[in-house]
Tab-separated table of C-alpha atoms and ligand atoms in Angstrom:
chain	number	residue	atom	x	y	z
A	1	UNK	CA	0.000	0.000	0.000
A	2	UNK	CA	1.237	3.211	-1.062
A	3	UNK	CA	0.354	6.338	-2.435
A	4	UNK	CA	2.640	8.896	-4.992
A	5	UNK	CA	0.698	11.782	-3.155
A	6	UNK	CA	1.458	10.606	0.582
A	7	UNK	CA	3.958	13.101	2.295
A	8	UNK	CA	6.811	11.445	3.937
A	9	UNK	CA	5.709	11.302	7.161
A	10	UNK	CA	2.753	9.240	6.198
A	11	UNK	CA	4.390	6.876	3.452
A	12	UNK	CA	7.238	6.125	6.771
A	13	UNK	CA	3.805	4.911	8.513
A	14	UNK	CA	1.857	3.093	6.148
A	15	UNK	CA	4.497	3.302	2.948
A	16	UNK	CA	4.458	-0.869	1.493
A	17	UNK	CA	2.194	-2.361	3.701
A	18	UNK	CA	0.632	-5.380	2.956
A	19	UNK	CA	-1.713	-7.508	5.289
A	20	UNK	CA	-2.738	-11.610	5.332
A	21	UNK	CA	-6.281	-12.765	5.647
A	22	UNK	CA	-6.123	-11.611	9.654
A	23	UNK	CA	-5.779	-8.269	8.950
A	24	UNK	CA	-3.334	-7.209	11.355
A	25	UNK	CA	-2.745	-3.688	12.040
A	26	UNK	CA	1.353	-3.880	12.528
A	27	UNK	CA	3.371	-5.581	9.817
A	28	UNK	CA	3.532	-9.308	10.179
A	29	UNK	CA	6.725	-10.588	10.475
A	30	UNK	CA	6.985	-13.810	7.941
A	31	UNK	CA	9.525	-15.435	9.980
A	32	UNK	CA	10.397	-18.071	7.415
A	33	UNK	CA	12.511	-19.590	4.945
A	34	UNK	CA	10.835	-20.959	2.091
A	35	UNK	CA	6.981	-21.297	0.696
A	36	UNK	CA	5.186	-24.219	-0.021
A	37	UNK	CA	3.224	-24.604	-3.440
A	38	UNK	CA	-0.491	-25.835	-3.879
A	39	UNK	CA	0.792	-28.443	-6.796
A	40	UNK	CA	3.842	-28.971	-8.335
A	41	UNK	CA	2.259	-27.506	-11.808
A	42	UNK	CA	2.097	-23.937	-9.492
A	43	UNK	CA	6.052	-24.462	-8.228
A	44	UNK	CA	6.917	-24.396	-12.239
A	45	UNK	CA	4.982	-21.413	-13.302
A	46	UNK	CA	6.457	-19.602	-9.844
A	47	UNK	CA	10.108	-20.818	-10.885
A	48	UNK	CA	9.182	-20.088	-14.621
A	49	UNK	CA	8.474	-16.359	-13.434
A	50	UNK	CA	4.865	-17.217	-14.809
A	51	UNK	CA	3.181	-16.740	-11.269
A	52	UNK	CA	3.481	-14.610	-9.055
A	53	UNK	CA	4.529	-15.201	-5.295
A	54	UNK	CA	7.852	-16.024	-3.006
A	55	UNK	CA	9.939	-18.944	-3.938
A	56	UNK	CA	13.270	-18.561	-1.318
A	57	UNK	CA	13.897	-15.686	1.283
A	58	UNK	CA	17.238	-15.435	0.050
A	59	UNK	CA	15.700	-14.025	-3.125
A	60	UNK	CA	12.286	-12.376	-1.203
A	61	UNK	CA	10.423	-12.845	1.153
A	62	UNK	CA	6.861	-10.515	2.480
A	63	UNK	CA	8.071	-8.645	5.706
A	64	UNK	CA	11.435	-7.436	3.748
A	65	UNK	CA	9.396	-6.809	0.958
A	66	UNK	CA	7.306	-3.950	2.754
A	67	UNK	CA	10.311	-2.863	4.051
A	68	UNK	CA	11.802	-2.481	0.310
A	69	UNK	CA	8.601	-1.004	-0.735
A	70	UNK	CA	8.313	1.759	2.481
A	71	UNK	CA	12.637	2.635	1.067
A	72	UNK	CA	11.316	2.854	-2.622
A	73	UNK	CA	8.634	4.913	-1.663
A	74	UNK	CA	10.714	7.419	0.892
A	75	UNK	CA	12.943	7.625	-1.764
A	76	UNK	CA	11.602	8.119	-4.669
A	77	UNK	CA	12.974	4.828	-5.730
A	78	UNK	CA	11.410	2.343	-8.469
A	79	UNK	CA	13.149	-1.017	-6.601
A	80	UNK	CA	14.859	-2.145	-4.251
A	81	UNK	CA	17.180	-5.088	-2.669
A	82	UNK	CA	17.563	-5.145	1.523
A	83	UNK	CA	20.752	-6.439	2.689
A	84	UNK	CA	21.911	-8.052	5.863
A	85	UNK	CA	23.990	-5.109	6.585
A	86	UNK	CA	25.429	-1.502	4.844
A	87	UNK	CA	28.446	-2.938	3.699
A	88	UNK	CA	26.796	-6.184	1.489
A	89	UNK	CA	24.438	-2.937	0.373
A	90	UNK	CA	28.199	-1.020	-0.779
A	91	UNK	CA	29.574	-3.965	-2.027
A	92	UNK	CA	26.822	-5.573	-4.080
A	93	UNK	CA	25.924	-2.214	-5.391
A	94	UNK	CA	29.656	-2.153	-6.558
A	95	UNK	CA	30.372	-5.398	-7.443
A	96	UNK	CA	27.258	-6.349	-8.819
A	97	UNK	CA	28.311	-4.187	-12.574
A	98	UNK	CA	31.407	-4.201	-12.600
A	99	UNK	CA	33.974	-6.679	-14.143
A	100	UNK	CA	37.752	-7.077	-14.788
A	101	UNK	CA	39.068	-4.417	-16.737
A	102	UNK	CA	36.682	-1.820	-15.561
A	103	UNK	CA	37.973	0.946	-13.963
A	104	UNK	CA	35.872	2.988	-10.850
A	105	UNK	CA	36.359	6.194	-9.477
A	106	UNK	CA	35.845	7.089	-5.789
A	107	UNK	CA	35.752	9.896	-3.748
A	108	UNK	CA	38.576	9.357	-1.156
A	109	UNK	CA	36.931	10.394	1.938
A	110	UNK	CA	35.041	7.103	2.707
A	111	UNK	CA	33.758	5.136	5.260
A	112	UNK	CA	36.762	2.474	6.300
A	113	UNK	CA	35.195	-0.720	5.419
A	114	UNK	CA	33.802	0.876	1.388
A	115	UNK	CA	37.689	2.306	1.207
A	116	UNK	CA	38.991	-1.094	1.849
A	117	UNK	CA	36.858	-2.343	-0.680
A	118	UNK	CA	37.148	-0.009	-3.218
A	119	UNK	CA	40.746	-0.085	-2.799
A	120	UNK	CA	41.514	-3.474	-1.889
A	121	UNK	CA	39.135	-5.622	-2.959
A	122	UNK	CA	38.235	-4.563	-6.392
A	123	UNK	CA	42.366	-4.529	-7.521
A	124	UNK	CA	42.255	-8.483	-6.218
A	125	UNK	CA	39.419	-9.095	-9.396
A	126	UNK	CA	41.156	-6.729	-11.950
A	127	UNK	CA	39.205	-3.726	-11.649
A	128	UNK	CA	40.825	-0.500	-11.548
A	129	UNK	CA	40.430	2.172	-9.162
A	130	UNK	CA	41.080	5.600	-8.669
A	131	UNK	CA	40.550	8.161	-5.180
A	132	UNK	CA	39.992	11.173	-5.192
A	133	UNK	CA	39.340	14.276	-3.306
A	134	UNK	CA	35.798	14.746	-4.000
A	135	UNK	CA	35.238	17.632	-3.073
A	136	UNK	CA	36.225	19.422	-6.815
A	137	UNK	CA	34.691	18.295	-9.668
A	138	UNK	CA	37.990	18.863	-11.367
A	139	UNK	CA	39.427	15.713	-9.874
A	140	UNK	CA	36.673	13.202	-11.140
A	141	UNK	CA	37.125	14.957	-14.561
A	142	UNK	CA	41.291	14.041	-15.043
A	143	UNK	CA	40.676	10.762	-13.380
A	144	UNK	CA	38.308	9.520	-15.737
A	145	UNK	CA	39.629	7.038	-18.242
A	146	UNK	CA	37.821	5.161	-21.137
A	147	UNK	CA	36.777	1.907	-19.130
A	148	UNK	CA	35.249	3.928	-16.580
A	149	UNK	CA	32.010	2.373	-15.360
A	150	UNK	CA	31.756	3.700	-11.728
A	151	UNK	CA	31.815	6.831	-9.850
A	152	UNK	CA	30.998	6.236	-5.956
A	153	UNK	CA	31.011	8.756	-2.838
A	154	UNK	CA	29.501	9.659	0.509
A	155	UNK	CA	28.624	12.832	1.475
A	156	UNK	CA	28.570	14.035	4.109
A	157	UNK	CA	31.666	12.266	4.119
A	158	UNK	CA	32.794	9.857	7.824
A	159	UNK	CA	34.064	11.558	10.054
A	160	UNK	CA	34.909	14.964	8.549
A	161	UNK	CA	31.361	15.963	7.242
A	162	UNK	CA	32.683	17.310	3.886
A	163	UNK	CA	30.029	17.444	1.296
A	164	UNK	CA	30.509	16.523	-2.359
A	165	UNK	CA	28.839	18.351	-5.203
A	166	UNK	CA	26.117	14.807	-6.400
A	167	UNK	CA	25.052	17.129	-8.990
A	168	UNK	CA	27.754	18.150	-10.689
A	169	UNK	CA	29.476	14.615	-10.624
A	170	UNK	CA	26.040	13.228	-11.865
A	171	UNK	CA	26.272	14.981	-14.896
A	172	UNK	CA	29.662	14.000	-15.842
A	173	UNK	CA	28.848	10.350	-15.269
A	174	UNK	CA	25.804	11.186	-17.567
A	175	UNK	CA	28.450	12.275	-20.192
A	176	UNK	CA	31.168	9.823	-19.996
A	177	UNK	CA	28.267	6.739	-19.771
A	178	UNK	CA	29.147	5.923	-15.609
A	179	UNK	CA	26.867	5.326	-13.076
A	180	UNK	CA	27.233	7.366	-9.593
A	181	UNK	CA	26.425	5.297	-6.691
A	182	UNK	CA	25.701	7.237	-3.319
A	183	UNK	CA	26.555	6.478	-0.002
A	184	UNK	CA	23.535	8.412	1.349
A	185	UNK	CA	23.936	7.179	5.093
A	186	UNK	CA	25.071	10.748	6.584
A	187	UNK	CA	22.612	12.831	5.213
A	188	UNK	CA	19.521	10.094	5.765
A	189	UNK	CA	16.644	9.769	3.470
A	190	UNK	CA	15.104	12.833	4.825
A	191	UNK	CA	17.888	15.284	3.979
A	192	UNK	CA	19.406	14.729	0.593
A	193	UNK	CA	17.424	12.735	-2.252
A	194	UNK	CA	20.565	11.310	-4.488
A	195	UNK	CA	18.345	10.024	-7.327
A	196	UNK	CA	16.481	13.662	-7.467
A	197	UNK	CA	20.581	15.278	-7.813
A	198	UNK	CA	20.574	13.342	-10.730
A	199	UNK	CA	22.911	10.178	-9.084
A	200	UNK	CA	21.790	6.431	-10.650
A	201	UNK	CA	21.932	3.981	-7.578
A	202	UNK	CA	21.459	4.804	-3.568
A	203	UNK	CA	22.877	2.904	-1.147
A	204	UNK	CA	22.079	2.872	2.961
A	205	UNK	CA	23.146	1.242	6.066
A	206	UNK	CA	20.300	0.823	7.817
A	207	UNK	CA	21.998	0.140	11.093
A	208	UNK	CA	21.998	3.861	11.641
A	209	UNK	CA	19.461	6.757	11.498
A	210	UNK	CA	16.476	4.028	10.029
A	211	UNK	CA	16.594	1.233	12.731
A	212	UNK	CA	17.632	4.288	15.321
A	213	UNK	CA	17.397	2.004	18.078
A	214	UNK	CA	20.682	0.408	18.173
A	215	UNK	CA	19.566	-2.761	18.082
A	216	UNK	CA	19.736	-4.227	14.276
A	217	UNK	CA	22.244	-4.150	11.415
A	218	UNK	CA	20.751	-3.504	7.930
A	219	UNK	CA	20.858	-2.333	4.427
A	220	UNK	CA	19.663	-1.576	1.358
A	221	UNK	CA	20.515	-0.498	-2.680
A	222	UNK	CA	17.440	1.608	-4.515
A	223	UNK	CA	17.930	2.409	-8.148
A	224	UNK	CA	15.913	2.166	-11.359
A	225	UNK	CA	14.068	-0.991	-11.830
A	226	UNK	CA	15.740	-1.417	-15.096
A	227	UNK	CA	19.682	-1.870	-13.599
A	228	UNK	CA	18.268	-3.861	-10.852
A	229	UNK	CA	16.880	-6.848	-13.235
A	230	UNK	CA	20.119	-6.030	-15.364
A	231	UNK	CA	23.286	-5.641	-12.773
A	232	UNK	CA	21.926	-7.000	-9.568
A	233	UNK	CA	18.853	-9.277	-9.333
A	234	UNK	CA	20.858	-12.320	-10.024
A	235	UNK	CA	23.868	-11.159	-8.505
A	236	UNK	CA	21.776	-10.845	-5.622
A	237	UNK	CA	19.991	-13.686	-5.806
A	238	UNK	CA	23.401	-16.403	-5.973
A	239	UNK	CA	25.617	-14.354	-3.700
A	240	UNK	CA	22.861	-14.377	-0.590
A	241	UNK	CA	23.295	-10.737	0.895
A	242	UNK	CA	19.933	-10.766	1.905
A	243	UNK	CA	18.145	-9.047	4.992
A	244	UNK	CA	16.834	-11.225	7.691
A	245	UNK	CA	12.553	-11.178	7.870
A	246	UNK	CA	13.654	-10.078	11.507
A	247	UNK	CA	15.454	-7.412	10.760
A	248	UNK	CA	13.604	-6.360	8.071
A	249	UNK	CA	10.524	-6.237	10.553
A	250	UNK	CA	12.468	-3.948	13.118
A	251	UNK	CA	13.498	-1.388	10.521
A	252	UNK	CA	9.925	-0.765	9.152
A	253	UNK	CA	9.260	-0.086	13.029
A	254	UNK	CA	11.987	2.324	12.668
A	255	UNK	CA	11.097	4.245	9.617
A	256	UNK	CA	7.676	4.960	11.428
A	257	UNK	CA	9.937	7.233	14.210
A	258	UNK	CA	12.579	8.236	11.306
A	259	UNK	CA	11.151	11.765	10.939
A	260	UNK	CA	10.486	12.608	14.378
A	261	UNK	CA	14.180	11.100	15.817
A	262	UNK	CA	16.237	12.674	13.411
A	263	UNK	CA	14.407	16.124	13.360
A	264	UNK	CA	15.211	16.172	17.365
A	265	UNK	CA	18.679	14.856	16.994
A	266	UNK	CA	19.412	17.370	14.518
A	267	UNK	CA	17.851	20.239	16.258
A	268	UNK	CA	20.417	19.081	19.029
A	269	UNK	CA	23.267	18.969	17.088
A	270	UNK	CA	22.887	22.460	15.536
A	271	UNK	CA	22.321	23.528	19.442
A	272	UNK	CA	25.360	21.702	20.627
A	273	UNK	CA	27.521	22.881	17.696
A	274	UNK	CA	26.701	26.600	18.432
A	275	UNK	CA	27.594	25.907	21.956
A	276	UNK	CA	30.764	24.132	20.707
A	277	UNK	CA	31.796	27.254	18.470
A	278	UNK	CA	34.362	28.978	19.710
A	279	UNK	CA	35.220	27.861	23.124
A	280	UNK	CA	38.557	27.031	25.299
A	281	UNK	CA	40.082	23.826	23.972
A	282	UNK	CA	38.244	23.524	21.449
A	283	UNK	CA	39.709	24.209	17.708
A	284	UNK	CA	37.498	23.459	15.311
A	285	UNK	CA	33.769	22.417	14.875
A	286	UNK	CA	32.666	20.924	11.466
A	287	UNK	CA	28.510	20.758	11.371
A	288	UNK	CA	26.952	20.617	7.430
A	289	UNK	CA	23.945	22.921	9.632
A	290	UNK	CA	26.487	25.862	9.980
A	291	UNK	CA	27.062	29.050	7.864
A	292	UNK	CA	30.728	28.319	8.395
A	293	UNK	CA	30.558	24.966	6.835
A	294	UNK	CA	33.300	25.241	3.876
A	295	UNK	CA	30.530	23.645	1.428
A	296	UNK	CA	28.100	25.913	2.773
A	297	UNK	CA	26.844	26.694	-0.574
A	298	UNK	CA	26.792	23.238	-1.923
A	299	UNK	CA	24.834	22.235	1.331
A	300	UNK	CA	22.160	24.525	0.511
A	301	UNK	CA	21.657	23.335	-3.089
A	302	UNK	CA	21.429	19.778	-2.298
A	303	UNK	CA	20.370	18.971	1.470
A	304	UNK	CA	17.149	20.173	3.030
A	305	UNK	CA	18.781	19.568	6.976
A	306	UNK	CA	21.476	19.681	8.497
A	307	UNK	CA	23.189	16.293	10.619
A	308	UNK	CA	22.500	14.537	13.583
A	309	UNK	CA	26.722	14.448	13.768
A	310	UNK	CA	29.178	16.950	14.451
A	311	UNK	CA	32.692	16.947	14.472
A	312	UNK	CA	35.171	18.375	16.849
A	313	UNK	CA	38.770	19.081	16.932
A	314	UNK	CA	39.938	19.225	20.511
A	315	UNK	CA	43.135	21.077	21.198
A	316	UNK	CA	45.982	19.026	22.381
A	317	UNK	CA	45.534	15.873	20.248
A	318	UNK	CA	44.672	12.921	21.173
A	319	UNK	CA	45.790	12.864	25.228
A	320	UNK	CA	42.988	15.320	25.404
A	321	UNK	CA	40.727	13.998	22.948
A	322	UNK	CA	41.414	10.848	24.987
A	323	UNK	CA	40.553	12.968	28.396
A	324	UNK	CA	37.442	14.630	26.699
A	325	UNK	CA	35.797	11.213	26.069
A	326	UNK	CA	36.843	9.734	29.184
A	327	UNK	CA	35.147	12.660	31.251
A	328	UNK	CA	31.751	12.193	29.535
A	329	UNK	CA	29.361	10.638	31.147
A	330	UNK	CA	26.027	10.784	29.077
A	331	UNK	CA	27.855	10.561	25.504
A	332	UNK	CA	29.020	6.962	25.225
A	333	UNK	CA	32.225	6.049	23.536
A	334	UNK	CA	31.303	4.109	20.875
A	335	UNK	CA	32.076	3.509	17.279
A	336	UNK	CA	28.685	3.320	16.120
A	337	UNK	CA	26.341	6.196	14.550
A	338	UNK	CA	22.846	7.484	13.990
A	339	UNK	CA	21.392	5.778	17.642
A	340	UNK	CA	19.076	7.081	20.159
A	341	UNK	CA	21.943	7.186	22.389
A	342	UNK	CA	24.637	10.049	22.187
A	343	UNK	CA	28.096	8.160	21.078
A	344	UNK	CA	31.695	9.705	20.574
A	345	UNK	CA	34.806	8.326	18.870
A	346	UNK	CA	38.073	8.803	18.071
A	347	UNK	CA	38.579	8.164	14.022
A	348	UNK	CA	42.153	8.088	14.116
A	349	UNK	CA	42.154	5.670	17.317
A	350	UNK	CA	39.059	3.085	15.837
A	351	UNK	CA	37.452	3.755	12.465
A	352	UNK	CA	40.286	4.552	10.652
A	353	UNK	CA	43.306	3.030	12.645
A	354	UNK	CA	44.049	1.696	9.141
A	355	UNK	CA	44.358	4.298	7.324
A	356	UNK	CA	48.095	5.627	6.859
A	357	UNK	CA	48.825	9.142	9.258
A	358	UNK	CA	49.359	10.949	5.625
A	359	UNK	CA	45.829	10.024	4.704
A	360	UNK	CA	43.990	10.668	8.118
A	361	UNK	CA	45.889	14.169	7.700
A	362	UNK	CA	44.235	14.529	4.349
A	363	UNK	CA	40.874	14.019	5.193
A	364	UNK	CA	41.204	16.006	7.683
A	365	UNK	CA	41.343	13.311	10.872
A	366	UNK	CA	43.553	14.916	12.992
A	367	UNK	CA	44.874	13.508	16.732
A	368	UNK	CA	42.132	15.584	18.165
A	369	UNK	CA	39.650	14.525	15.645
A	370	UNK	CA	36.301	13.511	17.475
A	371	UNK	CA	32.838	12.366	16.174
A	372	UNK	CA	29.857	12.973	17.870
A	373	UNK	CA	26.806	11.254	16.971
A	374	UNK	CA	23.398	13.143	18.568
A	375	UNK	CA	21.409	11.250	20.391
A	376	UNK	CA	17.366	11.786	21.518
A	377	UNK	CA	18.352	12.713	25.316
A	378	UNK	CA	17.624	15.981	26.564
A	379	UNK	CA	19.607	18.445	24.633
A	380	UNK	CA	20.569	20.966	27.805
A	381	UNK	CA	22.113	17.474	29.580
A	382	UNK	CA	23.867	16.740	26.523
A	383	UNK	CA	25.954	20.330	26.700
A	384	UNK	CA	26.025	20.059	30.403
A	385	UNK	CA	28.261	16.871	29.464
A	386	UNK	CA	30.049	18.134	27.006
A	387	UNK	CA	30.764	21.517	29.270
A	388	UNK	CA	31.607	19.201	32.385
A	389	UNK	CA	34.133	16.692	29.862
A	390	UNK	CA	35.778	20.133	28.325
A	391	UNK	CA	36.691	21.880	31.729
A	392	UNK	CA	38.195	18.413	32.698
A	393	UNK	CA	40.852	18.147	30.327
B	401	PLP	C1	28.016	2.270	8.979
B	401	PLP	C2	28.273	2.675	7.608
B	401	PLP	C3	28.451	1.725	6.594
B	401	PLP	C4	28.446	0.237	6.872
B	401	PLP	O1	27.245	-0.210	7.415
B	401	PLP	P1	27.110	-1.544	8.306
B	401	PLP	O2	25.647	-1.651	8.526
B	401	PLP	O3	27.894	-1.308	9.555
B	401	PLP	O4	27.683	-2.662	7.503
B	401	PLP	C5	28.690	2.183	5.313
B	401	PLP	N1	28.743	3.497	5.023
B	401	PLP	C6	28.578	4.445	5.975
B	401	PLP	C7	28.652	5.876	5.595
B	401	PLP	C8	28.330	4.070	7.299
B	401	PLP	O5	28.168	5.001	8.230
């Protein structure tokens, strides 16, 4: 069930739903692997693609369905595959049309886990890639080479927050015959539409801002119907990414609370960024809501909010980043993003421990580098922690 002329907050409540012959008000959860068939004449036609109906829930199955439907619908989407967590979303989207001899281009400020596979991965099966800074068109334009097939970012980028033109790097994939694929986990479904800027496939991890809770990992790839069937419905299908019915079940419970969670949790990170700005120990505060942003004007083209993280650069590195988090005791240090709780880490300490100290200086991740993720508690306690944490270093 859903409707082209539902606002958002009413396709996040009723957005895909379909009901059995009870009638149930909340989405059943179809807890199961397979389907049985009335005759074996009706298990052909279904295998044959002649009936309708499931077959496998590795391929489908009707409580991730909903779930793919409420995600097509939010954004604007024509299909959809939910994975068993963001990065089987990244790397089917990537791997899924792509081949030997193909060459990708990526913006270089990505999460850990999609750098390692762009970089890593992909070289191991012949396909060629190239980082960039993202942040100038310029960049994308001398990196492109004739086999390019791929252009893939994140923006707001992890941890730094930069923000990456989707636009402009849509059009020259539009001109050169690539496909963009966006890492749209930072900005959330609410605050940047990717396939509206023009970008070809959308990729989230649903572990964040849509489950919200903490509690389940998730993702999911929306594009065009048309490169679905062509680059990854069978992909898909033989690989096995696939969401669990479970999990599926807990995130459409969580796109029902999407709008008013991360409307409060960025309403407290604009107030806790202010309060940030400017004050003893601290150098730097990086938050897409602020006129200081250095994308400010890109940010107001393509995002309609601002983020429910901030980053910080405390003065003297990472013995008093280290004494910061220690000191907190509402924000929790964790490496995780986009929960109801408030959680802080250290990028150059645990996200991106991998990366080489050149690199972290590139993007930005300095020793004092700290990323706060907003949670829903009350935003006065939140600065009252923060205050207490910064007068104890
Ligand atoms: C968390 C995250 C991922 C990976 O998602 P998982 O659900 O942890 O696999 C990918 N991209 C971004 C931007 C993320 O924040």
């Amino acid at each position: 069930m859903t409707s082209k002329t539902w606002r958002t907050a009413t396709t996040l409540v009723h957005g895909g739903t379909t009901r059995s012959q009870h009638g149930e008000t909340s989405e059943a959860l179809f807890l199961t692997q397979g389907y049985v068939y009335e005759s074996a004449e009706a298990a052909e036609a279904r295998f044959k693609g002649e009936a309708e109906g499931f077959i496998y829930s590795r391929y489908a199955n009707p409580t991730v369905d909903m779930f793919e439907k409420r995600m097509c619908a939010l954004e604007g989407a024509e299909d959809a595959r939910a994975t068993a967590t963001g990065m089987a979303a990244v790397s089917a989207a990537l791997l899924c049309q792509v081949k030997a001899g193909d060459h990708v281009v990526a913006a270089r400020a990505l999460f850990g886990s999609c750098r390692w596979v762009v970089e890593k991965l992909m070289a191991r099966y012949g396909v060629e890639t190239t980082l960039v800074d993202g942040r100038d068109i310029e960049n994308w334009k001398k990196a492109v080479r004739p086999n390019t097939k791929v252009f893939f970012l994140e923006s707001p980028t992890n941890p730094t927050l930069e923000v990456i033109d989707i636009a402009a790097v849509a059009t020259l994939a539009n001109e050169i015959g690539a496909r963009v694929v966006v890492d749209n986990v930072f900005a959330t479904p609410l605050f940047q539409k990717p396939l509206e800027l023009g970008a070809h496939i959308v990729v989230y991890s649903t572990t964040k801002h849509i489950d919200g809770q903490g509690r389940c990992l998730g993702g999911v790839i929306l594009s065009e119907k048309e490169w679905i069937d062509e680059n990854l419905h069978d992909y898909f299908r033989h690989t096995g990414p696939s969401m669990s019915p479970f999990n599926a079940w807990t995130m459409l419970k969580g796109l029902e609370t999407l709008p008013l969670r991360v409307r409060q949790q960025t309403e407290s990170a604009t107030r806790i960024a202010d309060a940030l700005d400017g004050r003893k120990g601290v150098n730097r505060v990086i938050y897409p809501g602020r006129a200081d942003h250095p994308q400010a004007n890109i940010i107001a083209k393509q995002m309609s909010g601002g983020s429910t993280l901030v980053a910080i650069d405390i003065d003297g590195g990472k013995e008093a980043a280290f004494a910061f988090q220690n000191a907190l005791e509402i924000i929790r240090i964790s490496n995780n993003l986009g929960d109801a709780k408030s959680l802080i880490t250290h990028p150059a300490t645990t996200t991106h421990k991998n990366l080489a100290e050149e690199d972290r200086l590139e993007l930005g991740i300095g020793a004092g580098t700290l990323r706060l993720s907003v949670g829903l508690e009350d935003t006065d306690d939140l600065i009252e922690d923060i205050d207490r944490a910064l007068s104890a270093i």
